[in-house]
Short mmCIF file of C-alpha atoms and ligand atoms in Angstrom, two decimals:
data_model
loop_
_atom_site.label_atom_id
_atom_site.label_comp_id
_atom_site.label_asym_id
_atom_site.label_seq_id
_atom_site.Cartn_x
_atom_site.Cartn_y
_atom_site.Cartn_z
CA MET J 40 0.47 -0.24 0.12
CA SER J 41 0.82 3.72 -0.86
CA VAL J 42 1.28 4.08 3.29
CA GLY J 43 4.20 1.37 2.98
CA LYS J 44 1.98 -0.25 5.20
CA SER J 45 2.77 -4.48 3.97
CA THR J 46 -0.74 -6.09 3.32
CA ASN J 47 -0.15 -9.34 6.60
CA MET J 48 -0.59 -6.61 9.13
CA PRO J 49 -4.20 -4.43 9.69
CA PHE J 50 -4.57 -0.82 9.98
CA GLU J 51 -4.22 -0.09 13.35
CA LYS J 52 -6.96 3.25 13.66
CA LYS J 53 -4.42 6.28 14.26
CA GLU J 54 -3.30 4.37 10.25
CA VAL J 55 -6.52 5.22 9.50
CA GLU J 56 -7.20 7.88 9.77
CA GLU J 57 -3.41 8.56 8.56
CA TYR J 58 -4.76 6.70 4.95
CA GLU J 59 -8.11 8.51 5.07
CA ARG J 60 -6.68 11.64 5.15
CA LYS J 61 -3.66 11.01 2.83
CA ARG J 62 -4.72 8.48 0.28
CA TYR J 63 -6.35 10.34 -2.11
CA ARG J 64 -4.80 14.09 -1.55
CA GLY J 65 -3.12 14.67 -4.07
CA ILE J 66 -3.98 16.00 -7.60
CA ASP J 67 -3.03 12.49 -9.68
CA GLN J 68 -4.60 10.42 -6.80
CA ARG J 69 -7.82 12.27 -7.03
CA LEU J 70 -7.76 12.21 -10.83
CA VAL J 71 -6.69 8.37 -9.85
CA HIS J 72 -10.14 8.07 -7.39
CA GLY J 73 -13.28 10.15 -10.29
CA ARG J 74 -11.82 7.88 -13.01
CA GLU J 75 -12.43 5.17 -10.57
CA TRP J 76 -15.26 5.86 -9.34
CA ARG J 77 -16.46 6.88 -12.93
CA LEU J 78 -16.41 3.11 -14.14
CA LEU J 79 -16.96 1.85 -10.96
CA ARG J 80 -20.59 3.54 -12.04
CA LYS J 81 -20.82 2.00 -15.67
CA LEU J 82 -19.73 -0.89 -14.73
CA LEU J 83 -23.32 -0.52 -12.20
CA ARG J 84 -24.70 0.22 -15.05
CA LYS J 85 -24.31 -2.84 -16.49
CA ILE J 86 -25.08 -5.03 -13.68
CA GLY J 87 -28.35 -4.02 -13.52
CA GLU J 88 -30.53 -1.57 -11.44
CA ASP J 89 -32.10 -5.61 -9.59
CA PRO J 90 -31.88 -5.25 -5.69
CA LEU J 91 -28.49 -6.83 -5.37
CA LEU J 92 -26.22 -8.02 -1.84
CA VAL J 93 -22.66 -6.81 -2.27
CA LEU J 94 -19.35 -7.80 -0.66
CA ASP J 95 -17.42 -5.19 -0.71
CA ILE J 96 -13.86 -6.60 0.40
CA PRO J 97 -11.12 -5.70 0.97
CA CYS J 98 -13.28 -3.02 1.83
CA GLY J 99 -10.33 -0.41 2.44
CA TYR J 100 -11.72 2.84 4.55
CA GLY J 101 -15.31 2.19 2.34
CA ARG J 102 -14.11 4.69 -0.19
CA PHE J 103 -17.10 2.70 -2.21
CA SER J 104 -19.42 2.96 0.30
CA LYS J 105 -22.19 5.57 -0.39
CA MET J 106 -20.85 4.39 -4.38
CA LEU J 107 -23.15 1.21 -3.48
CA LEU J 108 -25.65 2.56 -0.34
CA ASP J 109 -27.09 5.10 -3.61
CA LYS J 110 -28.14 2.13 -6.00
CA ASP J 111 -30.23 0.63 -3.45
CA PHE J 112 -27.81 -2.55 -2.91
CA SER J 113 -27.54 -4.23 0.59
CA LEU J 114 -24.07 -4.19 1.80
CA VAL J 115 -21.85 -5.91 3.21
CA SER J 116 -18.06 -4.47 3.86
CA SER J 117 -14.93 -7.31 5.25
CA ASP J 118 -11.43 -6.13 5.57
CA LEU J 119 -8.06 -7.88 7.28
CA SER J 120 -7.89 -4.45 10.01
CA PHE J 121 -11.22 -4.73 12.50
CA HIS J 122 -10.07 -1.08 11.96
CA MET J 123 -10.71 0.23 8.59
CA VAL J 124 -14.37 -2.61 8.19
CA LYS J 125 -15.24 -0.40 12.27
CA ARG J 126 -14.91 3.30 9.23
CA ALA J 127 -15.96 1.75 6.21
CA GLY J 128 -19.02 0.98 8.27
CA GLU J 129 -19.55 4.31 9.07
CA LYS J 130 -19.78 5.35 5.98
CA GLY J 131 -22.47 3.33 5.37
CA GLU J 132 -24.55 5.59 7.80
CA HIS J 133 -27.26 7.79 6.23
CA PRO J 134 -32.00 7.14 7.11
CA HIS J 135 -32.01 4.92 3.95
CA SER J 136 -28.95 3.40 4.08
CA ARG J 137 -29.06 -1.16 4.10
CA PHE J 138 -25.78 -1.06 5.22
CA LEU J 139 -25.62 -4.74 6.36
CA SER J 140 -22.45 -5.49 8.30
CA GLY J 141 -18.42 -5.29 8.77
CA VAL J 142 -16.95 -8.33 8.65
CA VAL J 143 -12.96 -9.01 9.39
CA ALA J 144 -11.35 -11.74 7.44
CA ASP J 145 -8.24 -12.32 6.03
CA ALA J 146 -8.95 -12.77 2.16
CA LYS J 147 -5.78 -15.49 1.22
CA GLN J 148 -7.75 -17.71 3.93
CA GLY J 149 -10.55 -17.80 2.41
CA LEU J 150 -14.12 -16.00 2.86
CA PRO J 151 -16.43 -16.57 5.82
CA PHE J 152 -19.23 -16.29 3.63
CA LYS J 153 -21.35 -19.44 1.87
CA LYS J 154 -21.89 -20.44 -1.61
CA GLY J 155 -23.06 -17.46 -3.75
CA VAL J 156 -24.36 -15.60 -1.44
CA PHE J 157 -23.29 -11.95 -2.93
CA SER J 158 -25.00 -11.46 -5.91
CA LEU J 159 -22.08 -8.40 -6.76
CA LEU J 160 -18.33 -9.56 -5.11
CA LEU J 161 -16.53 -5.85 -4.97
CA SER J 162 -12.74 -6.25 -4.96
CA MET J 163 -10.57 -2.69 -5.33
CA ARG J 164 -6.60 -2.38 -5.29
CA PHE J 165 -5.84 -5.93 -3.44
CA PHE J 166 -4.73 -8.22 -6.36
CA HIS J 167 -1.72 -6.27 -7.25
CA HIS J 168 -0.47 -6.76 -3.93
CA VAL J 169 -0.67 -10.76 -4.14
CA HIS J 170 2.16 -11.58 -4.82
CA GLU J 171 2.39 -15.37 -5.26
CA LYS J 172 0.12 -17.28 -7.99
CA GLU J 173 -1.61 -19.75 -5.60
CA GLU J 174 -3.11 -17.16 -2.84
CA ARG J 175 -4.11 -14.76 -5.70
CA GLU J 176 -5.93 -18.05 -7.97
CA PHE J 177 -7.07 -19.56 -4.16
CA ILE J 178 -8.54 -15.92 -3.80
CA LEU J 179 -9.84 -15.55 -7.18
CA GLU J 180 -11.70 -19.28 -6.18
CA GLU J 181 -12.49 -17.95 -3.07
CA PHE J 182 -14.63 -15.46 -5.10
CA CYS J 183 -15.69 -17.42 -7.45
CA ARG J 184 -17.86 -18.95 -4.12
CA ALA J 185 -18.87 -16.89 -2.46
CA SER J 186 -20.56 -15.13 -6.34
CA SER J 187 -23.87 -16.43 -7.53
CA ASP J 188 -22.96 -14.23 -10.79
CA TRP J 189 -20.53 -10.67 -10.72
CA VAL J 190 -17.22 -10.03 -9.47
CA ILE J 191 -15.65 -6.78 -10.47
CA LEU J 192 -12.08 -7.48 -10.06
CA SER J 193 -8.91 -4.72 -9.81
CA TYR J 194 -4.93 -5.09 -11.19
CA TYR J 195 -2.51 -4.22 -12.47
CA GLN J 196 -1.88 -5.71 -15.55
CA LYS J 197 2.05 -5.43 -17.04
CA ASN J 198 3.36 -3.67 -20.34
CA LEU J 199 6.68 -3.55 -22.15
CA LEU J 200 5.93 0.02 -20.85
CA HIS J 201 6.87 -1.31 -17.52
CA ASN J 202 9.29 -4.44 -18.76
CA LEU J 203 11.47 -1.15 -19.49
CA GLN J 204 10.81 0.76 -16.22
CA ARG J 205 11.86 -2.37 -14.57
CA ILE J 206 15.39 -3.04 -16.68
CA LEU J 207 16.06 1.14 -16.12
CA ARG J 208 15.31 0.32 -12.40
CA ARG J 209 17.44 -2.70 -11.89
CA ARG J 210 19.72 -0.61 -14.03
CA ILE J 211 20.75 2.09 -10.80
CA LYS J 212 19.44 -0.89 -8.31
CA LYS J 213 16.51 1.40 -7.17
CA SER J 214 14.80 -1.05 -5.25
CA ARG J 215 12.08 -2.97 -6.43
CA THR J 216 8.03 -2.23 -6.77
CA ARG J 217 6.10 -3.98 -4.53
CA ILE J 218 3.26 -3.19 -6.90
CA LYS J 219 2.44 -7.06 -8.40
CA MET J 220 1.77 -6.48 -12.28
CA ILE J 221 -0.10 -9.11 -14.70
CA PRO J 222 0.31 -10.04 -17.99
CA ARG J 223 -3.31 -9.64 -19.34
CA ARG J 224 -2.91 -13.35 -20.72
CA ASP J 225 -2.19 -14.88 -16.92
CA LEU J 226 -5.39 -12.88 -15.69
CA TYR J 227 -7.19 -14.91 -18.09
CA LYS J 228 -6.00 -18.52 -17.76
CA GLU J 229 -6.16 -16.95 -13.55
CA VAL J 230 -9.57 -15.44 -14.06
CA GLU J 231 -10.90 -18.88 -16.01
CA GLY J 232 -8.95 -21.10 -13.85
CA ALA J 233 -11.20 -20.46 -11.28
CA GLY J 234 -14.79 -20.72 -12.59
CA LEU J 235 -14.06 -16.69 -13.30
CA ARG J 236 -14.97 -15.67 -17.61
CA VAL J 237 -13.58 -11.88 -18.44
CA VAL J 238 -16.67 -10.50 -19.28
CA LYS J 239 -15.01 -6.64 -19.51
CA ILE J 240 -11.79 -4.87 -19.02
CA PHE J 241 -10.89 -1.15 -18.72
CA PRO J 242 -8.34 0.13 -18.23
CA LEU J 243 -7.76 3.14 -16.23
CA PHE J 244 -6.10 5.84 -18.15
CA ARG J 245 -4.94 3.92 -21.36
CA GLY J 246 -1.36 3.25 -21.78
CA ILE J 247 0.03 4.87 -18.76
CA HIS J 248 -1.44 3.37 -15.87
CA ALA J 249 -1.21 -0.11 -14.71
CA HIS J 250 -4.25 -0.27 -13.36
CA HIS J 251 -7.23 -2.16 -15.04
CA ILE J 252 -10.51 -2.77 -13.85
CA ALA J 253 -12.67 -6.31 -14.83
CA LEU J 254 -15.71 -6.95 -14.79
CA LEU J 255 -15.62 -10.12 -14.33
CA LYS J 256 -18.94 -12.92 -14.78
CA LYS J 257 -19.39 -16.73 -13.10
CA MET J 258 -18.71 -19.38 -15.46
CA GLY J 259 -22.54 -21.30 -16.07
CA SER J 260 -24.48 -17.97 -14.75
CA ASN J 261 -27.07 -16.68 -16.29
C1 LIG T 464 -5.39 -0.77 -1.43
S1 LIG T 464 -5.88 -0.47 0.09
C2 LIG T 464 -8.00 -0.60 -1.15
C3 LIG T 464 -8.94 -0.99 0.62
C4 LIG T 464 -10.64 -0.51 -1.07
N1 LIG T 464 -10.41 -1.95 -1.30
C5 LIG T 464 -10.27 1.23 -1.20
O1 LIG T 464 -9.82 0.66 -2.51
O2 LIG T 464 -10.05 2.15 -1.45
C6 LIG T 464 -6.01 -2.14 0.42
C7 LIG T 464 -6.82 -2.86 1.75
O3 LIG T 464 -6.70 -4.32 1.97
C8 LIG T 464 -6.75 -4.43 3.17
N2 LIG T 464 -5.90 -6.15 3.05
C9 LIG T 464 -4.35 -6.44 3.68
N3 LIG T 464 -4.69 -7.79 3.09
C10 LIG T 464 -5.39 -8.37 3.46
C11 LIG T 464 -6.19 -9.54 3.47
N4 LIG T 464 -5.19 -10.48 3.69
N5 LIG T 464 -7.31 -9.98 3.48
C12 LIG T 464 -8.05 -9.34 3.02
N6 LIG T 464 -7.78 -7.08 2.94
C13 LIG T 464 -6.74 -7.26 3.33
C14 LIG T 464 -5.90 -3.68 4.13
O4 LIG T 464 -6.50 -3.40 5.78
C15 LIG T 464 -6.41 -1.84 3.73
O5 LIG T 464 -7.77 -2.15 3.19
#
């Protein structure tokens, strides 16, 4: 994570406050946040207006809670950090809100939910912190199991430019980036291996940003 937090160490209360205050403060980060927001709204329109039970995992401080609740979806927010879950819950508090609950869970250990209970599972800005292929495959299998229909997954896609950057970094002995980038064909393989199919992939900023958002559908669902 950009605040230098290891993905295996839950955020503490003060860290959550600092993260929320600083993470999307800069102009470039506000642009990124705005674009992610617009892309997600587009994807949600594609999915439809039916009342949906949505799992936001990891929910972080609830960056997307309002968007999901404004759509009248029922929301469960889950994260490794209790304090993140708590904050996401606070963001879900408004008069007609369908915020159901917050669940502290380690997505790398499996999801504590029944098969097919959510119609949509949203996972933003998590996959690029999972470096091991086996872990990513397991997480995708769990996402597929817990969803009856849709998964929205963001990931960092590797391309030629990033290969060049890596070579340059090695030459000037800069530390390796902690972000895991995956070639598009590998994403397809991992996703399909888990029982999902790629419906569409949207680049955040085509050609200049590695972050992509993929709309996935459970194989065999209508
Ligand atoms: C970069 S934030 C993204 C949060 C949110 N999806 C967003 O886009 O704002 C990553 C989140 O992943 C959570 N996290 C890290 N490892 C996790 C794990 N193994 N299981 C569940 N959540 C995890 C962190 O606590 C943090 O809130």
